[in-house]
Short mmCIF file of C-alpha atoms in Angstrom, two decimals:
data_model
loop_
_atom_site.label_atom_id
_atom_site.label_comp_id
_atom_site.label_asym_id
_atom_site.label_seq_id
_atom_site.Cartn_x
_atom_site.Cartn_y
_atom_site.Cartn_z
CA ALA A 1 93.79 154.95 112.00
CA GLN A 2 90.32 156.23 111.92
CA SER A 3 88.75 158.78 114.20
CA VAL A 4 85.31 160.45 114.79
CA THR A 5 84.71 163.91 115.92
CA GLN A 6 81.02 165.00 117.05
CA LEU A 7 80.69 168.65 117.17
CA GLY A 8 78.71 169.87 120.43
CA SER A 9 78.88 167.66 123.45
CA HIS A 10 75.43 168.95 124.43
CA VAL A 11 72.63 169.86 122.06
CA SER A 12 69.26 171.60 123.20
CA VAL A 13 66.35 171.75 120.86
CA SER A 14 62.71 172.60 121.42
CA GLU A 15 59.96 169.91 121.04
CA GLY A 16 58.77 169.86 117.42
CA ALA A 17 62.02 171.64 116.32
CA LEU A 18 64.60 170.06 113.75
CA VAL A 19 67.23 167.77 115.38
CA LEU A 20 70.81 168.12 113.81
CA LEU A 21 73.77 166.05 115.37
CA ARG A 22 76.99 166.42 113.60
CA CYS A 23 79.58 163.80 112.94
CA ASN A 24 82.65 163.87 111.01
CA TYR A 25 85.22 160.80 110.59
CA SER A 26 88.49 160.15 109.19
CA SER A 27 89.21 156.64 107.47
CA SER A 28 92.03 155.63 105.20
CA VAL A 29 89.63 153.22 103.40
CA PRO A 30 85.65 153.14 102.74
CA PRO A 31 84.00 153.60 106.01
CA TYR A 32 81.03 151.85 107.44
CA LEU A 33 79.18 154.49 109.55
CA PHE A 34 77.01 153.98 112.55
CA TRP A 35 74.47 156.04 114.79
CA TYR A 36 73.80 154.64 118.34
CA VAL A 37 71.59 155.98 120.89
CA GLN A 38 72.15 155.51 124.50
CA TYR A 39 69.30 156.05 127.24
CA PRO A 40 70.08 156.46 130.86
CA ASN A 41 71.49 153.34 132.38
CA GLN A 42 70.99 151.36 129.39
CA GLY A 43 73.39 150.08 126.52
CA LEU A 44 73.62 151.32 123.09
CA GLN A 45 70.79 150.82 120.54
CA LEU A 46 71.59 150.84 116.80
CA LEU A 47 69.70 153.80 115.15
CA LEU A 48 70.93 153.37 111.57
CA LYS A 49 74.03 152.47 109.50
CA TYR A 50 75.53 153.30 106.23
CA THR A 51 77.67 150.63 104.31
CA THR A 52 77.49 150.98 100.57
CA GLY A 53 74.81 152.22 98.06
CA ALA A 54 72.35 154.99 98.81
CA THR A 55 74.00 157.93 100.83
CA LEU A 56 70.62 158.97 102.64
CA VAL A 57 70.12 156.16 105.28
CA LYS A 58 66.77 156.00 107.20
CA GLY A 59 66.80 154.63 110.68
CA ILE A 60 64.53 154.10 113.54
CA ASN A 61 62.26 156.55 115.30
CA GLY A 62 62.38 158.82 112.54
CA PHE A 63 66.03 159.65 112.28
CA GLU A 64 68.06 159.69 108.97
CA ALA A 65 71.58 160.53 108.05
CA GLU A 66 73.37 161.48 104.84
CA PHE A 67 76.88 160.04 103.90
CA LYS A 68 78.94 162.94 102.33
CA LYS A 69 82.23 161.75 101.27
CA SER A 70 83.45 164.98 100.16
CA GLU A 71 82.76 166.50 103.54
CA THR A 72 83.67 163.41 105.46
CA SER A 73 80.50 163.77 107.35
CA PHE A 74 77.46 161.59 108.50
CA HIS A 75 75.22 164.02 110.21
CA LEU A 76 71.98 162.82 112.22
CA THR A 77 68.73 164.75 111.57
CA LYS A 78 65.26 164.25 112.75
CA PRO A 79 62.67 166.65 111.19
CA SER A 80 60.58 167.14 114.55
CA ALA A 81 61.98 166.28 118.08
CA HIS A 82 59.87 164.49 120.64
CA MET A 83 60.43 164.45 124.26
CA SER A 84 61.33 160.77 124.03
CA ASP A 85 64.44 161.63 121.82
CA ALA A 86 66.14 163.00 124.85
CA ALA A 87 69.26 160.71 125.22
CA GLU A 88 73.13 160.65 124.28
CA TYR A 89 73.99 159.79 120.64
CA PHE A 90 77.21 158.23 119.41
CA CYS A 91 78.56 158.43 115.98
CA ALA A 92 80.94 155.40 115.07
CA VAL A 93 83.02 154.31 112.17
CA SER A 94 84.65 151.07 111.23
CA GLU A 95 86.69 150.34 108.11
CA ALA A 96 85.02 148.47 105.44
CA ASN A 97 87.33 145.62 105.76
CA PHE A 98 85.95 144.96 109.26
CA GLY A 99 82.32 145.47 108.53
CA ASN A 100 80.37 145.64 111.80
CA GLU A 101 83.54 144.99 113.79
CA LYS A 102 86.08 147.18 115.58
CA LEU A 103 84.04 150.32 115.98
CA THR A 104 85.62 153.78 116.79
CA PHE A 105 83.32 155.95 118.67
CA GLY A 106 82.94 159.63 118.88
CA THR A 107 82.61 161.12 122.41
CA GLY A 108 78.69 161.44 122.15
CA THR A 109 76.40 164.03 121.98
CA ARG A 110 73.83 164.69 124.85
CA LEU A 111 70.45 165.81 123.19
CA THR A 112 68.13 167.63 125.57
CA ILE A 113 64.50 168.44 124.37
CA ILE A 114 62.92 171.67 125.62
CA PRO A 115 59.20 171.44 126.27
CA ASN B 1 64.63 137.77 125.07
CA ALA B 2 67.55 137.25 122.79
CA GLY B 3 70.59 139.61 123.33
CA VAL B 4 73.69 140.37 125.25
CA THR B 5 73.67 139.59 128.98
CA GLN B 6 76.18 141.28 131.46
CA THR B 7 76.69 140.35 135.03
CA PRO B 8 76.96 141.83 137.55
CA LYS B 9 75.28 145.30 136.85
CA PHE B 10 77.11 147.02 139.52
CA GLN B 11 80.30 146.24 141.64
CA VAL B 12 82.53 148.00 144.25
CA LEU B 13 85.97 146.64 144.41
CA LYS B 14 89.21 147.48 146.37
CA THR B 15 92.55 148.34 144.86
CA GLY B 16 94.42 145.26 143.75
CA GLN B 17 91.39 142.80 143.93
CA SER B 18 90.60 141.05 141.11
CA MET B 19 87.26 139.99 139.12
CA THR B 20 85.69 138.87 136.29
CA LEU B 21 82.84 140.58 134.31
CA GLN B 22 80.66 138.13 132.68
CA CYS B 23 79.11 138.34 129.20
CA ALA B 24 76.96 135.99 127.39
CA GLN B 25 75.10 136.24 124.01
CA ASP B 26 72.47 133.75 122.44
CA MET B 27 72.52 135.06 118.71
CA ASN B 28 75.37 132.87 117.74
CA HIS B 29 77.60 135.94 116.64
CA GLU B 30 81.10 135.07 115.94
CA TYR B 31 82.33 138.59 116.93
CA MET B 32 82.36 139.92 120.46
CA SER B 33 83.99 142.78 121.97
CA TRP B 34 84.49 144.73 125.33
CA TYR B 35 84.16 148.48 125.67
CA ARG B 36 84.64 150.99 128.43
CA GLN B 37 82.88 154.22 128.73
CA ASP B 38 84.17 157.22 130.70
CA PRO B 39 82.58 160.69 130.63
CA GLY B 40 83.42 162.89 127.79
CA MET B 41 85.62 160.02 125.99
CA GLY B 42 82.74 158.01 124.39
CA LEU B 43 83.55 154.21 124.26
CA ARG B 44 86.95 152.58 123.76
CA LEU B 45 87.50 149.16 122.72
CA ILE B 46 89.45 147.12 125.15
CA HIS B 47 89.52 143.52 123.69
CA TYR B 48 87.73 141.81 120.94
CA SER B 49 87.20 138.24 119.73
CA VAL B 50 86.18 136.87 116.07
CA GLY B 51 85.36 133.46 117.28
CA ALA B 52 85.87 130.80 119.95
CA GLY B 53 89.74 130.72 120.75
CA ILE B 54 90.61 133.90 118.99
CA THR B 55 91.19 137.36 120.83
CA ASP B 56 93.02 140.44 120.06
CA GLN B 57 93.71 143.59 121.84
CA GLY B 58 91.87 146.86 121.15
CA GLU B 59 92.80 150.61 121.91
CA VAL B 60 93.26 150.21 125.91
CA PRO B 61 93.79 146.54 126.70
CA ASN B 62 96.33 147.25 129.55
CA GLY B 63 95.11 145.65 132.98
CA TYR B 64 92.65 143.47 131.34
CA ASN B 65 92.51 139.93 130.11
CA VAL B 66 90.08 137.95 127.97
CA SER B 67 89.50 134.44 126.72
CA ARG B 68 86.87 132.97 124.47
CA SER B 69 86.30 129.21 125.01
CA THR B 70 82.81 129.10 123.45
CA THR B 71 80.77 131.17 121.00
CA GLU B 72 78.46 132.47 123.56
CA ASP B 73 80.81 133.67 126.44
CA PHE B 74 83.49 136.37 126.49
CA PRO B 75 84.58 137.11 130.01
CA LEU B 76 86.57 140.22 131.00
CA ARG B 77 89.07 139.73 133.67
CA LEU B 78 90.79 142.56 135.98
CA LEU B 79 93.64 140.82 137.59
CA SER B 80 94.52 143.60 140.12
CA ALA B 81 92.01 146.41 140.02
CA ALA B 82 93.20 150.12 139.81
CA PRO B 83 91.24 153.25 140.32
CA SER B 84 91.91 154.32 136.73
CA GLN B 85 89.65 151.26 135.97
CA THR B 86 86.58 152.90 137.40
CA SER B 87 84.13 152.91 134.55
CA VAL B 88 81.13 151.43 132.75
CA TYR B 89 81.90 148.43 130.84
CA PHE B 90 79.85 147.30 127.96
CA CYS B 91 79.98 143.90 126.02
CA ALA B 92 78.57 143.86 122.65
CA SER B 93 78.23 141.06 119.73
CA GLY B 94 77.77 140.99 116.14
CA GLY B 95 79.68 140.21 113.07
CA ARG B 96 77.51 140.06 109.80
CA SER B 97 74.94 142.17 111.90
CA PRO B 98 75.78 145.41 113.68
CA GLN B 99 77.05 145.00 117.13
CA HIS B 100 74.38 144.51 119.96
CA PHE B 101 75.21 145.82 123.30
CA GLY B 102 74.66 144.67 126.75
CA ASP B 103 73.28 147.10 129.46
CA GLY B 104 76.65 147.50 131.26
CA THR B 105 78.50 146.84 134.26
CA ARG B 106 79.09 149.87 136.50
CA LEU B 107 82.47 149.23 138.23
CA SER B 108 84.05 151.39 141.08
CA ILE B 109 87.48 150.82 142.39
CA LEU B 110 88.36 152.36 145.57
#
């Protein structure tokens, strides 16, 4: 069975500061890893995904994440936070056998940007 | 715009009532799924389908039924609503591409 742990249910950063949202996963087989963002009263939007190949993945809105197999981590970063980044972020994993299907989500991290 | 459409957006039910949450996608995706989102618990998979006529249970299937008669539609049925089913429900579709999510249905059971 696979699982996802997101450290920190709430993270606050100042505008212009580094954003770091942590995600650790467990999976018995090579994983596909995803970050989704949810704005208030909306569905989830894909930020980025890792499948195979390059371990540093770039996504939309200036976000990127690095897959570290030895640490079973897939942390999300952005060099400079913007007010529009305030949202809830979800890390998700699926076993490679299932590709983009059967996602297991973490419990989410709410990001607050301080002006 | 192409995407996943969920109806209704809001619904209030009484305990024991039944209802169907509708989900339609126009991207010709084979895979569709239903999740529920509860505070502090993230999204949990209820049921999913890998194509018309094929459905399977996810992590929390009890109290919910699904069917997939067409590629486009994947309704979720609550046969006898319970207060524990108060939640926000999301439908998603994907397959070869990562899953696209609808805007959700906010359901309250009194």
